[in-house]
Structures are given as structure tokens and as C-alpha cells.
């Protein structure tokens, strides 16, 4: 177990305080657990005495978000999320933080108690949502993201679990909130207001695989387009109940999901969905890294799907303000309308492909101009040193080998044959669960076949 895993396990198993009081907050009794994510645990906190409202600093019941001081996010002090909430104080659609502080082994936020997440609502409704409800979610979520982006941040983990409604029975029970700012990052420089420079670290994935943008899979800096692409996937999931890339497992899950997303056109993704959803997917997946989103236009796409105020399952106050402020743009929603820009077609394209190896430095050696008679000597010496053949080539009837310790193989055999591909030998190794991992042919017709297992 590595250090990060050990710290994470210790943090998860550490007992939370039975009572919480941070700063000048009232004292709360820690009750049932509401949830746990990558950035802390959330519990119900019930005020020991007093409390006269359901929300606000005087609420009798609050949400307590606790993060253990040994967690990765707290290695330099209070978690990054604290700074984000402080900067976004009063931002539309972001829950209020009333108190924060350190108690025992935990950094603690005292926040307004909210209601169910969109995931909970979708699940309790038989894993289906009406077009009207998803359209209301769409316009209000776009509005919330606009307000968040206007403060210079991108969320970085937009998904159904991170959109919550207000408390049932309260005035906010139909109001949408965006939570969990642990992955939020700046999209513009603090002093110059310029967009942060483009960067890419292909081994640095941040977010949730199912809903992450293609750019996030490829390790590109987060920008406003990524939140909107994740929102598009969230909406299609809520509407259809499934995304085409669900079901992958294993260490290469992220790669396979990314590959599927790149190969899925908006038309395929939004099959049987009303046209506005397809247009939204087309627009947001076609955005440039530093492009200013046209939030008003995005909202106007869904105008025709939203019914009268009395029947709206989600309040769209923020979306209405966006419309009043900027003026709605009429968008032609005909099914046969062709987008003006090139959109993701569903076919792999060269500009989407990054080839990258995230291996740690590894032991490797190569041999070239190796004759048939000396081949076994080089391979045997490498094998004794824990190296396996990863690549072979031939030139002028001599061989070249690359051997390294990072292949992941646990066993390997090879055959130098006077004919090109010794079929019987290959089939015999297949029966032993060996598979071809390298081969080459020489000018004289001979061949070298390497078969391995243990990947």
C-alpha cells in the first residue's frame, strides 16, 4: 500500500467528533452520515440548543463537511475548497458556508442543509425523468455555471450527484444548488483577468470518468467548456437513463471511456432525445479552450420544452435573469438544421489523439546487429536481469532487440525459425496462454516470434 492509500484509509476510518463547535459557531451533535466523496465526509449536525430556522447561521440542523487533516487536500493546511467557497460567497446556486474551523483531526465546514441530489431524484423516480424536468434542470444549471464562471472558477466535477435541491417542504425545495468544490480551479488569472494558458498533462485526470469531458480525459487544463460538456452528459443521462460508455471496468477504464466518447457523435448520443439536447451537445463539444460560452443562447435552446411556471418541477429563477439581462436569441430547432461549425463527428480525429506513457523511469537495454548464433545469449542475459523483450526488428539478416523491466509480463518464450512464422509452434504456445507480443522477419525468410503472458 502506498503512502496516499494509507493516509486515505486512515482518514476514512478515523472517528468523527461526536460534537462539533468551530470558530464562533453554535455546538452541534454529529448525527447520520449524508455522504462521502473524494473530498471529505458530510454529516447531519443538530444544534444542541436554540436554532429557529431551517437555513442560515441560526439553523437548528446543518450539514457538517469534515475532512481529515491527513488527506491529500489538507497537506498544506485548510483544504482548497475553503478558499473557493470564500471567494464564491453569495454566488447564485452555491450553498452558504456559515462557519469553518479545525477541531481535533478534522477541518470542518458548517453549511446549509440541502435536500436530495438529482441522482437521488432520478433513482427514486424509477430511473427516468421527464423531458420537461430535464429541460428545467438544463437552463438552471447553465445559469448556475455562468455565475460560477463569472467569478473566475470552473467546477471540474459536474454530475447528477453534485446538483442538489433545497430541503423538502422549504421555500427552496425546487431550487437547484451546485455542491462539492474540491476540484474547482481558476480559468482566468487573478490580476490580469486573462484566460490561463493552455497546458496538458495526460496522466493527470481530474473528475468523474462517466461525465468528464474528452479534454479532461486527455489531461488538458480545465476551462468553461469542460463544465458545459459534463453538463451535457449529465442531462442525457437523466433523460435516457444511461450513457453509451457505461460498463467498462479495469485499469484502462478511463482510456476506453474516452475512446467511446470520441467515437460517439451528438446524433448517436442524443438518439430519440428532443432536438435541443443534440444542439446543446454539438455546441459545447465544439468549443475552443478559451472560448466565451454563449450562456444565453444555450438557455434559449430549451425554451420550447419548458412549460408554465405553475407546473415547473425546478425553479428557473437564474435562467430567467440571464434572459432578461442579455435578451434571448431565437434558435432554429428544426431537426434538419445543420450546425455552422464543424462538430464532433463520432469518428476518431487526429486532433483528439494524445500518445503518452505515464510509466515511471524504467530499466531498459537494446541490442542491434545481433546474429542468429548470439541471439540466445543476449536474451538469456536480459532475462536473468528481470528484462523482457518488448520489441524486435531485423535488418540485413541481423536482429535488433529492446528489452525492459516495465512490460508487465511475467513469462515469455521466443522462437527463431528458418521460415516466416512457425505456425505449429505459435498454436502450441496459444494453448499455454502465451500471446504474440513482438515479431519480425529477416530478408532471408527467417522470423523471430516473441510470445508472452502476464499483462
JSON list of C-alpha atoms in Angstrom, two decimals, residues 22-233:
[
{"chain": "A", "resi": 22, "resn": "UNK", "atom": "CA", "xyz": [-15.74, 25.67, 15.28]},
{"chain": "A", "resi": 23, "resn": "UNK", "atom": "CA", "xyz": [-14.99, 29.35, 15.47]},
{"chain": "A", "resi": 24, "resn": "UNK", "atom": "CA", "xyz": [-17.96, 31.17, 16.98]},
{"chain": "A", "resi": 25, "resn": "UNK", "atom": "CA", "xyz": [-20.47, 28.58, 15.80]},
{"chain": "A", "resi": 26, "resn": "UNK", "atom": "CA", "xyz": [-23.14, 27.02, 18.00]},
{"chain": "A", "resi": 27, "resn": "UNK", "atom": "CA", "xyz": [-22.46, 23.49, 19.22]},
{"chain": "A", "resi": 28, "resn": "UNK", "atom": "CA", "xyz": [-23.82, 20.67, 17.07]},
{"chain": "A", "resi": 29, "resn": "UNK", "atom": "CA", "xyz": [-24.33, 16.97, 17.70]},
{"chain": "A", "resi": 30, "resn": "UNK", "atom": "CA", "xyz": [-22.99, 14.86, 14.84]},
{"chain": "A", "resi": 31, "resn": "UNK", "atom": "CA", "xyz": [-25.76, 12.59, 13.57]},
{"chain": "A", "resi": 32, "resn": "UNK", "atom": "CA", "xyz": [-26.27, 10.44, 10.47]},
{"chain": "A", "resi": 33, "resn": "UNK", "atom": "CA", "xyz": [-23.87, 10.39, 7.57]},
{"chain": "A", "resi": 34, "resn": "UNK", "atom": "CA", "xyz": [-25.19, 12.02, 4.40]},
{"chain": "A", "resi": 35, "resn": "UNK", "atom": "CA", "xyz": [-22.45, 11.06, 2.01]},
{"chain": "A", "resi": 36, "resn": "UNK", "atom": "CA", "xyz": [-18.77, 10.74, 1.24]},
{"chain": "A", "resi": 37, "resn": "UNK", "atom": "CA", "xyz": [-16.74, 11.80, -1.76]},
{"chain": "A", "resi": 38, "resn": "UNK", "atom": "CA", "xyz": [-13.19, 12.37, -2.79]},
{"chain": "A", "resi": 39, "resn": "UNK", "atom": "CA", "xyz": [-13.04, 15.46, -0.61]},
{"chain": "A", "resi": 40, "resn": "UNK", "atom": "CA", "xyz": [-14.44, 14.67, 2.81]},
{"chain": "A", "resi": 41, "resn": "UNK", "atom": "CA", "xyz": [-17.47, 13.27, 4.57]},
{"chain": "A", "resi": 42, "resn": "UNK", "atom": "CA", "xyz": [-20.78, 15.01, 5.19]},
{"chain": "A", "resi": 43, "resn": "UNK", "atom": "CA", "xyz": [-22.90, 14.51, 8.30]},
{"chain": "A", "resi": 44, "resn": "UNK", "atom": "CA", "xyz": [-26.07, 15.99, 9.72]},
{"chain": "A", "resi": 45, "resn": "UNK", "atom": "CA", "xyz": [-25.32, 18.37, 12.56]},
{"chain": "A", "resi": 46, "resn": "UNK", "atom": "CA", "xyz": [-28.15, 19.09, 15.00]},
{"chain": "A", "resi": 47, "resn": "UNK", "atom": "CA", "xyz": [-27.87, 22.14, 17.19]},
{"chain": "A", "resi": 48, "resn": "UNK", "atom": "CA", "xyz": [-27.56, 21.31, 20.89]},
{"chain": "A", "resi": 49, "resn": "UNK", "atom": "CA", "xyz": [-29.72, 24.25, 21.91]},
{"chain": "A", "resi": 50, "resn": "UNK", "atom": "CA", "xyz": [-31.57, 27.07, 20.20]},
{"chain": "A", "resi": 51, "resn": "UNK", "atom": "CA", "xyz": [-32.00, 27.43, 16.49]},
{"chain": "A", "resi": 52, "resn": "UNK", "atom": "CA", "xyz": [-35.05, 29.00, 14.95]},
{"chain": "A", "resi": 53, "resn": "UNK", "atom": "CA", "xyz": [-34.81, 28.42, 11.20]},
{"chain": "A", "resi": 54, "resn": "UNK", "atom": "CA", "xyz": [-34.17, 25.73, 8.61]},
{"chain": "A", "resi": 55, "resn": "UNK", "atom": "CA", "xyz": [-31.38, 27.59, 6.81]},
{"chain": "A", "resi": 56, "resn": "UNK", "atom": "CA", "xyz": [-28.82, 30.22, 7.73]},
{"chain": "A", "resi": 57, "resn": "UNK", "atom": "CA", "xyz": [-26.38, 30.57, 10.64]},
{"chain": "A", "resi": 58, "resn": "UNK", "atom": "CA", "xyz": [-29.23, 30.14, 13.15]},
{"chain": "A", "resi": 59, "resn": "UNK", "atom": "CA", "xyz": [-30.50, 26.88, 11.63]},
{"chain": "A", "resi": 60, "resn": "UNK", "atom": "CA", "xyz": [-31.29, 24.05, 14.03]},
{"chain": "A", "resi": 61, "resn": "UNK", "atom": "CA", "xyz": [-29.97, 21.49, 11.53]},
{"chain": "A", "resi": 62, "resn": "UNK", "atom": "CA", "xyz": [-26.92, 21.91, 9.29]},
{"chain": "A", "resi": 63, "resn": "UNK", "atom": "CA", "xyz": [-24.60, 19.94, 7.05]},
{"chain": "A", "resi": 64, "resn": "UNK", "atom": "CA", "xyz": [-21.15, 19.29, 8.53]},
{"chain": "A", "resi": 65, "resn": "UNK", "atom": "CA", "xyz": [-18.42, 18.63, 5.98]},
{"chain": "A", "resi": 66, "resn": "UNK", "atom": "CA", "xyz": [-15.39, 17.06, 7.66]},
{"chain": "A", "resi": 67, "resn": "UNK", "atom": "CA", "xyz": [-12.03, 16.47, 6.03]},
{"chain": "A", "resi": 68, "resn": "UNK", "atom": "CA", "xyz": [-9.25, 14.67, 7.86]},
{"chain": "A", "resi": 69, "resn": "UNK", "atom": "CA", "xyz": [-6.03, 16.64, 8.22]},
{"chain": "A", "resi": 70, "resn": "UNK", "atom": "CA", "xyz": [-4.01, 13.73, 6.78]},
{"chain": "A", "resi": 71, "resn": "UNK", "atom": "CA", "xyz": [-5.90, 13.78, 3.48]},
{"chain": "A", "resi": 72, "resn": "UNK", "atom": "CA", "xyz": [-4.07, 14.87, 0.35]},
{"chain": "A", "resi": 73, "resn": "UNK", "atom": "CA", "xyz": [-6.17, 18.03, 0.06]},
{"chain": "A", "resi": 74, "resn": "UNK", "atom": "CA", "xyz": [-5.04, 19.16, 3.54]},
{"chain": "A", "resi": 75, "resn": "UNK", "atom": "CA", "xyz": [-1.31, 18.54, 3.30]},
{"chain": "A", "resi": 76, "resn": "UNK", "atom": "CA", "xyz": [-0.63, 22.30, 3.24]},
{"chain": "A", "resi": 77, "resn": "UNK", "atom": "CA", "xyz": [-3.33, 23.34, 5.70]},
{"chain": "A", "resi": 78, "resn": "UNK", "atom": "CA", "xyz": [-7.04, 24.01, 5.20]},
{"chain": "A", "resi": 79, "resn": "UNK", "atom": "CA", "xyz": [-8.42, 22.38, 2.05]},
{"chain": "A", "resi": 80, "resn": "UNK", "atom": "CA", "xyz": [-8.50, 24.30, -1.23]},
{"chain": "A", "resi": 81, "resn": "UNK", "atom": "CA", "xyz": [-12.29, 24.09, -1.14]},
{"chain": "A", "resi": 82, "resn": "UNK", "atom": "CA", "xyz": [-12.37, 26.57, 1.75]},
{"chain": "A", "resi": 83, "resn": "UNK", "atom": "CA", "xyz": [-10.77, 29.26, -0.40]},
{"chain": "A", "resi": 84, "resn": "UNK", "atom": "CA", "xyz": [-13.19, 28.57, -3.24]},
{"chain": "A", "resi": 85, "resn": "UNK", "atom": "CA", "xyz": [-16.27, 28.84, -1.01]},
{"chain": "A", "resi": 86, "resn": "UNK", "atom": "CA", "xyz": [-14.90, 32.06, 0.49]},
{"chain": "A", "resi": 87, "resn": "UNK", "atom": "CA", "xyz": [-14.36, 33.57, -2.97]},
{"chain": "A", "resi": 88, "resn": "UNK", "atom": "CA", "xyz": [-17.81, 32.46, -4.15]},
{"chain": "A", "resi": 89, "resn": "UNK", "atom": "CA", "xyz": [-19.64, 33.70, -1.06]},
{"chain": "A", "resi": 90, "resn": "UNK", "atom": "CA", "xyz": [-23.11, 34.80, -2.14]},
{"chain": "A", "resi": 91, "resn": "UNK", "atom": "CA", "xyz": [-22.75, 33.32, -5.64]},
{"chain": "A", "resi": 92, "resn": "UNK", "atom": "CA", "xyz": [-26.07, 32.20, -7.09]},
{"chain": "A", "resi": 93, "resn": "UNK", "atom": "CA", "xyz": [-26.68, 28.45, -6.76]},
{"chain": "A", "resi": 94, "resn": "UNK", "atom": "CA", "xyz": [-23.76, 27.82, -4.38]},
{"chain": "A", "resi": 95, "resn": "UNK", "atom": "CA", "xyz": [-24.75, 26.76, -0.83]},
{"chain": "A", "resi": 96, "resn": "UNK", "atom": "CA", "xyz": [-23.79, 29.07, 2.01]},
{"chain": "A", "resi": 97, "resn": "UNK", "atom": "CA", "xyz": [-20.96, 28.28, 4.41]},
{"chain": "A", "resi": 98, "resn": "UNK", "atom": "CA", "xyz": [-21.66, 29.82, 7.82]},
{"chain": "A", "resi": 99, "resn": "UNK", "atom": "CA", "xyz": [-18.74, 28.64, 9.92]},
{"chain": "A", "resi": 100, "resn": "UNK", "atom": "CA", "xyz": [-15.43, 26.87, 9.38]},
{"chain": "A", "resi": 101, "resn": "UNK", "atom": "CA", "xyz": [-12.58, 25.77, 11.55]},
{"chain": "A", "resi": 102, "resn": "UNK", "atom": "CA", "xyz": [-10.32, 23.00, 12.82]},
{"chain": "A", "resi": 103, "resn": "UNK", "atom": "CA", "xyz": [-11.35, 20.56, 15.54]},
{"chain": "A", "resi": 104, "resn": "UNK", "atom": "CA", "xyz": [-9.30, 17.55, 16.56]},
{"chain": "A", "resi": 105, "resn": "UNK", "atom": "CA", "xyz": [-8.04, 15.86, 13.40]},
{"chain": "A", "resi": 106, "resn": "UNK", "atom": "CA", "xyz": [-10.60, 17.47, 11.09]},
{"chain": "A", "resi": 107, "resn": "UNK", "atom": "CA", "xyz": [-11.15, 20.60, 9.07]},
{"chain": "A", "resi": 108, "resn": "UNK", "atom": "CA", "xyz": [-14.87, 21.34, 9.28]},
{"chain": "A", "resi": 109, "resn": "UNK", "atom": "CA", "xyz": [-17.34, 23.41, 7.22]},
{"chain": "A", "resi": 110, "resn": "UNK", "atom": "CA", "xyz": [-20.78, 24.24, 8.63]},
{"chain": "A", "resi": 111, "resn": "UNK", "atom": "CA", "xyz": [-23.18, 24.67, 5.72]},
{"chain": "A", "resi": 112, "resn": "UNK", "atom": "CA", "xyz": [-26.87, 24.92, 4.93]},
{"chain": "A", "resi": 113, "resn": "UNK", "atom": "CA", "xyz": [-28.66, 21.60, 4.90]},
{"chain": "A", "resi": 114, "resn": "UNK", "atom": "CA", "xyz": [-29.95, 20.73, 1.44]},
{"chain": "A", "resi": 115, "resn": "UNK", "atom": "CA", "xyz": [-32.26, 18.09, 0.01]},
{"chain": "A", "resi": 116, "resn": "UNK", "atom": "CA", "xyz": [-31.84, 15.20, -2.44]},
{"chain": "A", "resi": 117, "resn": "UNK", "atom": "CA", "xyz": [-29.39, 15.19, -5.33]},
{"chain": "A", "resi": 118, "resn": "UNK", "atom": "CA", "xyz": [-30.53, 14.86, -8.93]},
{"chain": "A", "resi": 119, "resn": "UNK", "atom": "CA", "xyz": [-29.16, 11.31, -8.77]},
{"chain": "A", "resi": 120, "resn": "UNK", "atom": "CA", "xyz": [-31.46, 10.59, -5.81]},
{"chain": "A", "resi": 121, "resn": "UNK", "atom": "CA", "xyz": [-34.45, 12.12, -7.59]},
{"chain": "A", "resi": 122, "resn": "UNK", "atom": "CA", "xyz": [-33.70, 10.17, -10.79]},
{"chain": "A", "resi": 123, "resn": "UNK", "atom": "CA", "xyz": [-33.28, 6.94, -8.84]},
{"chain": "A", "resi": 124, "resn": "UNK", "atom": "CA", "xyz": [-36.45, 7.34, -6.79]},
{"chain": "A", "resi": 125, "resn": "UNK", "atom": "CA", "xyz": [-38.43, 8.20, -9.92]},
{"chain": "A", "resi": 126, "resn": "UNK", "atom": "CA", "xyz": [-37.74, 4.81, -11.45]},
{"chain": "A", "resi": 127, "resn": "UNK", "atom": "CA", "xyz": [-34.50, 5.91, -13.12]},
{"chain": "A", "resi": 128, "resn": "UNK", "atom": "CA", "xyz": [-36.34, 8.20, -15.50]},
{"chain": "A", "resi": 129, "resn": "UNK", "atom": "CA", "xyz": [-37.03, 11.93, -15.71]},
{"chain": "A", "resi": 130, "resn": "UNK", "atom": "CA", "xyz": [-39.48, 13.80, -17.90]},
{"chain": "A", "resi": 131, "resn": "UNK", "atom": "CA", "xyz": [-38.26, 15.96, -20.75]},
{"chain": "A", "resi": 132, "resn": "UNK", "atom": "CA", "xyz": [-39.79, 18.98, -19.03]},
{"chain": "A", "resi": 133, "resn": "UNK", "atom": "CA", "xyz": [-37.87, 18.37, -15.81]},
{"chain": "A", "resi": 134, "resn": "UNK", "atom": "CA", "xyz": [-34.56, 17.80, -17.57]},
{"chain": "A", "resi": 135, "resn": "UNK", "atom": "CA", "xyz": [-35.09, 20.95, -19.63]},
{"chain": "A", "resi": 136, "resn": "UNK", "atom": "CA", "xyz": [-35.67, 22.94, -16.43]},
{"chain": "A", "resi": 137, "resn": "UNK", "atom": "CA", "xyz": [-32.53, 21.40, -14.94]},
{"chain": "A", "resi": 138, "resn": "UNK", "atom": "CA", "xyz": [-30.63, 22.33, -18.11]},
{"chain": "A", "resi": 139, "resn": "UNK", "atom": "CA", "xyz": [-31.45, 26.03, -18.10]},
{"chain": "A", "resi": 140, "resn": "UNK", "atom": "CA", "xyz": [-30.98, 26.47, -14.35]},
{"chain": "A", "resi": 141, "resn": "UNK", "atom": "CA", "xyz": [-27.70, 24.52, -14.32]},
{"chain": "A", "resi": 142, "resn": "UNK", "atom": "CA", "xyz": [-26.40, 26.62, -17.21]},
{"chain": "A", "resi": 143, "resn": "UNK", "atom": "CA", "xyz": [-27.30, 29.73, -15.23]},
{"chain": "A", "resi": 144, "resn": "UNK", "atom": "CA", "xyz": [-25.51, 28.46, -12.11]},
{"chain": "A", "resi": 145, "resn": "UNK", "atom": "CA", "xyz": [-22.41, 27.63, -14.16]},
{"chain": "A", "resi": 146, "resn": "UNK", "atom": "CA", "xyz": [-22.47, 31.09, -15.72]},
{"chain": "A", "resi": 147, "resn": "UNK", "atom": "CA", "xyz": [-22.43, 32.71, -12.28]},
{"chain": "A", "resi": 148, "resn": "UNK", "atom": "CA", "xyz": [-19.65, 30.38, -11.13]},
{"chain": "A", "resi": 149, "resn": "UNK", "atom": "CA", "xyz": [-17.60, 31.06, -14.27]},
{"chain": "A", "resi": 150, "resn": "UNK", "atom": "CA", "xyz": [-18.09, 34.81, -13.89]},
{"chain": "A", "resi": 151, "resn": "UNK", "atom": "CA", "xyz": [-16.20, 34.53, -10.58]},
{"chain": "A", "resi": 152, "resn": "UNK", "atom": "CA", "xyz": [-13.23, 33.02, -12.42]},
{"chain": "A", "resi": 153, "resn": "UNK", "atom": "CA", "xyz": [-13.73, 29.36, -11.45]},
{"chain": "A", "resi": 154, "resn": "UNK", "atom": "CA", "xyz": [-14.67, 26.16, -13.23]},
{"chain": "A", "resi": 155, "resn": "UNK", "atom": "CA", "xyz": [-16.26, 23.41, -11.15]},
{"chain": "A", "resi": 156, "resn": "UNK", "atom": "CA", "xyz": [-14.37, 20.43, -12.55]},
{"chain": "A", "resi": 157, "resn": "UNK", "atom": "CA", "xyz": [-16.81, 17.69, -11.49]},
{"chain": "A", "resi": 158, "resn": "UNK", "atom": "CA", "xyz": [-20.28, 18.43, -12.86]},
{"chain": "A", "resi": 159, "resn": "UNK", "atom": "CA", "xyz": [-22.54, 15.38, -12.41]},
{"chain": "A", "resi": 160, "resn": "UNK", "atom": "CA", "xyz": [-26.01, 14.46, -11.05]},
{"chain": "A", "resi": 161, "resn": "UNK", "atom": "CA", "xyz": [-24.65, 13.75, -7.56]},
{"chain": "A", "resi": 162, "resn": "UNK", "atom": "CA", "xyz": [-23.32, 17.30, -7.26]},
{"chain": "A", "resi": 163, "resn": "UNK", "atom": "CA", "xyz": [-26.59, 19.07, -8.06]},
{"chain": "A", "resi": 164, "resn": "UNK", "atom": "CA", "xyz": [-28.90, 19.16, -5.02]},
{"chain": "A", "resi": 165, "resn": "UNK", "atom": "CA", "xyz": [-32.37, 20.54, -4.45]},
{"chain": "A", "resi": 166, "resn": "UNK", "atom": "CA", "xyz": [-33.34, 22.52, -1.36]},
{"chain": "A", "resi": 167, "resn": "UNK", "atom": "CA", "xyz": [-34.82, 20.87, 1.71]},
{"chain": "A", "resi": 168, "resn": "UNK", "atom": "CA", "xyz": [-38.22, 19.21, 1.12]},
{"chain": "A", "resi": 169, "resn": "UNK", "atom": "CA", "xyz": [-41.02, 21.37, 2.49]},
{"chain": "A", "resi": 170, "resn": "UNK", "atom": "CA", "xyz": [-38.91, 24.53, 2.48]},
{"chain": "A", "resi": 171, "resn": "UNK", "atom": "CA", "xyz": [-39.22, 27.54, 0.19]},
{"chain": "A", "resi": 172, "resn": "UNK", "atom": "CA", "xyz": [-36.14, 26.26, -1.65]},
{"chain": "A", "resi": 173, "resn": "UNK", "atom": "CA", "xyz": [-37.34, 22.70, -2.27]},
{"chain": "A", "resi": 174, "resn": "UNK", "atom": "CA", "xyz": [-37.44, 23.34, -6.04]},
{"chain": "A", "resi": 175, "resn": "UNK", "atom": "CA", "xyz": [-34.25, 25.37, -6.14]},
{"chain": "A", "resi": 176, "resn": "UNK", "atom": "CA", "xyz": [-31.09, 23.86, -7.62]},
{"chain": "A", "resi": 177, "resn": "UNK", "atom": "CA", "xyz": [-27.69, 24.06, -5.92]},
{"chain": "A", "resi": 178, "resn": "UNK", "atom": "CA", "xyz": [-24.22, 23.03, -7.07]},
{"chain": "A", "resi": 179, "resn": "UNK", "atom": "CA", "xyz": [-22.00, 21.48, -4.38]},
{"chain": "A", "resi": 180, "resn": "UNK", "atom": "CA", "xyz": [-18.54, 19.93, -3.88]},
{"chain": "A", "resi": 181, "resn": "UNK", "atom": "CA", "xyz": [-15.93, 22.46, -4.98]},
{"chain": "A", "resi": 182, "resn": "UNK", "atom": "CA", "xyz": [-12.93, 20.28, -4.17]},
{"chain": "A", "resi": 183, "resn": "UNK", "atom": "CA", "xyz": [-11.88, 20.10, -7.83]},
{"chain": "A", "resi": 184, "resn": "UNK", "atom": "CA", "xyz": [-12.70, 23.71, -8.70]},
{"chain": "A", "resi": 185, "resn": "UNK", "atom": "CA", "xyz": [-9.91, 25.62, -10.41]},
{"chain": "A", "resi": 186, "resn": "UNK", "atom": "CA", "xyz": [-9.28, 29.08, -11.83]},
{"chain": "A", "resi": 187, "resn": "UNK", "atom": "CA", "xyz": [-9.85, 29.59, -15.54]},
{"chain": "A", "resi": 188, "resn": "UNK", "atom": "CA", "xyz": [-8.55, 33.17, -15.55]},
{"chain": "A", "resi": 189, "resn": "UNK", "atom": "CA", "xyz": [-5.61, 34.94, -13.98]},
{"chain": "A", "resi": 190, "resn": "UNK", "atom": "CA", "xyz": [-6.42, 36.85, -10.81]},
{"chain": "A", "resi": 191, "resn": "UNK", "atom": "CA", "xyz": [-4.84, 40.19, -11.70]},
{"chain": "A", "resi": 192, "resn": "UNK", "atom": "CA", "xyz": [-4.92, 40.36, -15.49]},
{"chain": "A", "resi": 193, "resn": "UNK", "atom": "CA", "xyz": [-8.28, 38.62, -15.99]},
{"chain": "A", "resi": 194, "resn": "UNK", "atom": "CA", "xyz": [-6.65, 36.83, -18.92]},
{"chain": "A", "resi": 195, "resn": "UNK", "atom": "CA", "xyz": [-7.50, 33.19, -19.60]},
{"chain": "A", "resi": 196, "resn": "UNK", "atom": "CA", "xyz": [-4.96, 30.84, -18.05]},
{"chain": "A", "resi": 197, "resn": "UNK", "atom": "CA", "xyz": [-2.54, 29.39, -20.56]},
{"chain": "A", "resi": 198, "resn": "UNK", "atom": "CA", "xyz": [-3.22, 26.05, -22.21]},
{"chain": "A", "resi": 199, "resn": "UNK", "atom": "CA", "xyz": [-1.43, 23.07, -20.69]},
{"chain": "A", "resi": 200, "resn": "UNK", "atom": "CA", "xyz": [-1.74, 19.31, -20.90]},
{"chain": "A", "resi": 201, "resn": "UNK", "atom": "CA", "xyz": [-0.65, 16.56, -18.52]},
{"chain": "A", "resi": 202, "resn": "UNK", "atom": "CA", "xyz": [-2.08, 13.33, -19.95]},
{"chain": "A", "resi": 203, "resn": "UNK", "atom": "CA", "xyz": [-1.52, 11.37, -16.74]},
{"chain": "A", "resi": 204, "resn": "UNK", "atom": "CA", "xyz": [-3.41, 13.93, -14.62]},
{"chain": "A", "resi": 205, "resn": "UNK", "atom": "CA", "xyz": [-7.12, 13.06, -14.83]},
{"chain": "A", "resi": 206, "resn": "UNK", "atom": "CA", "xyz": [-9.49, 15.03, -12.60]},
{"chain": "A", "resi": 207, "resn": "UNK", "atom": "CA", "xyz": [-13.22, 14.45, -12.34]},
{"chain": "A", "resi": 208, "resn": "UNK", "atom": "CA", "xyz": [-15.67, 11.56, -12.69]},
{"chain": "A", "resi": 209, "resn": "UNK", "atom": "CA", "xyz": [-14.99, 9.23, -15.61]},
{"chain": "A", "resi": 210, "resn": "UNK", "atom": "CA", "xyz": [-18.63, 8.85, -16.68]},
{"chain": "A", "resi": 211, "resn": "UNK", "atom": "CA", "xyz": [-19.31, 12.59, -17.03]},
{"chain": "A", "resi": 212, "resn": "UNK", "atom": "CA", "xyz": [-15.86, 14.08, -17.66]},
{"chain": "A", "resi": 213, "resn": "UNK", "atom": "CA", "xyz": [-15.17, 15.93, -20.89]},
{"chain": "A", "resi": 214, "resn": "UNK", "atom": "CA", "xyz": [-12.90, 14.41, -23.51]},
{"chain": "A", "resi": 215, "resn": "UNK", "atom": "CA", "xyz": [-10.44, 17.21, -22.74]},
{"chain": "A", "resi": 216, "resn": "UNK", "atom": "CA", "xyz": [-10.33, 16.14, -19.08]},
{"chain": "A", "resi": 217, "resn": "UNK", "atom": "CA", "xyz": [-9.56, 12.56, -20.10]},
{"chain": "A", "resi": 218, "resn": "UNK", "atom": "CA", "xyz": [-6.65, 13.87, -22.17]},
{"chain": "A", "resi": 219, "resn": "UNK", "atom": "CA", "xyz": [-5.26, 15.83, -19.22]},
{"chain": "A", "resi": 220, "resn": "UNK", "atom": "CA", "xyz": [-5.94, 19.28, -20.63]},
{"chain": "A", "resi": 221, "resn": "UNK", "atom": "CA", "xyz": [-6.37, 22.27, -18.34]},
{"chain": "A", "resi": 222, "resn": "UNK", "atom": "CA", "xyz": [-9.96, 22.70, -17.21]},
{"chain": "A", "resi": 223, "resn": "UNK", "atom": "CA", "xyz": [-11.88, 25.56, -18.80]},
{"chain": "A", "resi": 224, "resn": "UNK", "atom": "CA", "xyz": [-15.50, 26.62, -19.08]},
{"chain": "A", "resi": 225, "resn": "UNK", "atom": "CA", "xyz": [-16.18, 24.28, -22.00]},
{"chain": "A", "resi": 226, "resn": "UNK", "atom": "CA", "xyz": [-15.44, 21.26, -19.78]},
{"chain": "A", "resi": 227, "resn": "UNK", "atom": "CA", "xyz": [-18.15, 22.09, -17.22]},
{"chain": "A", "resi": 228, "resn": "UNK", "atom": "CA", "xyz": [-20.64, 22.51, -20.07]},
{"chain": "A", "resi": 229, "resn": "UNK", "atom": "CA", "xyz": [-19.65, 19.24, -21.76]},
{"chain": "A", "resi": 230, "resn": "UNK", "atom": "CA", "xyz": [-20.04, 17.42, -18.43]},
{"chain": "A", "resi": 231, "resn": "UNK", "atom": "CA", "xyz": [-23.44, 19.06, -18.01]},
{"chain": "A", "resi": 232, "resn": "UNK", "atom": "CA", "xyz": [-24.45, 17.82, -21.47]},
{"chain": "A", "resi": 233, "resn": "UNK", "atom": "CA", "xyz": [-23.60, 14.23, -20.47]}
]
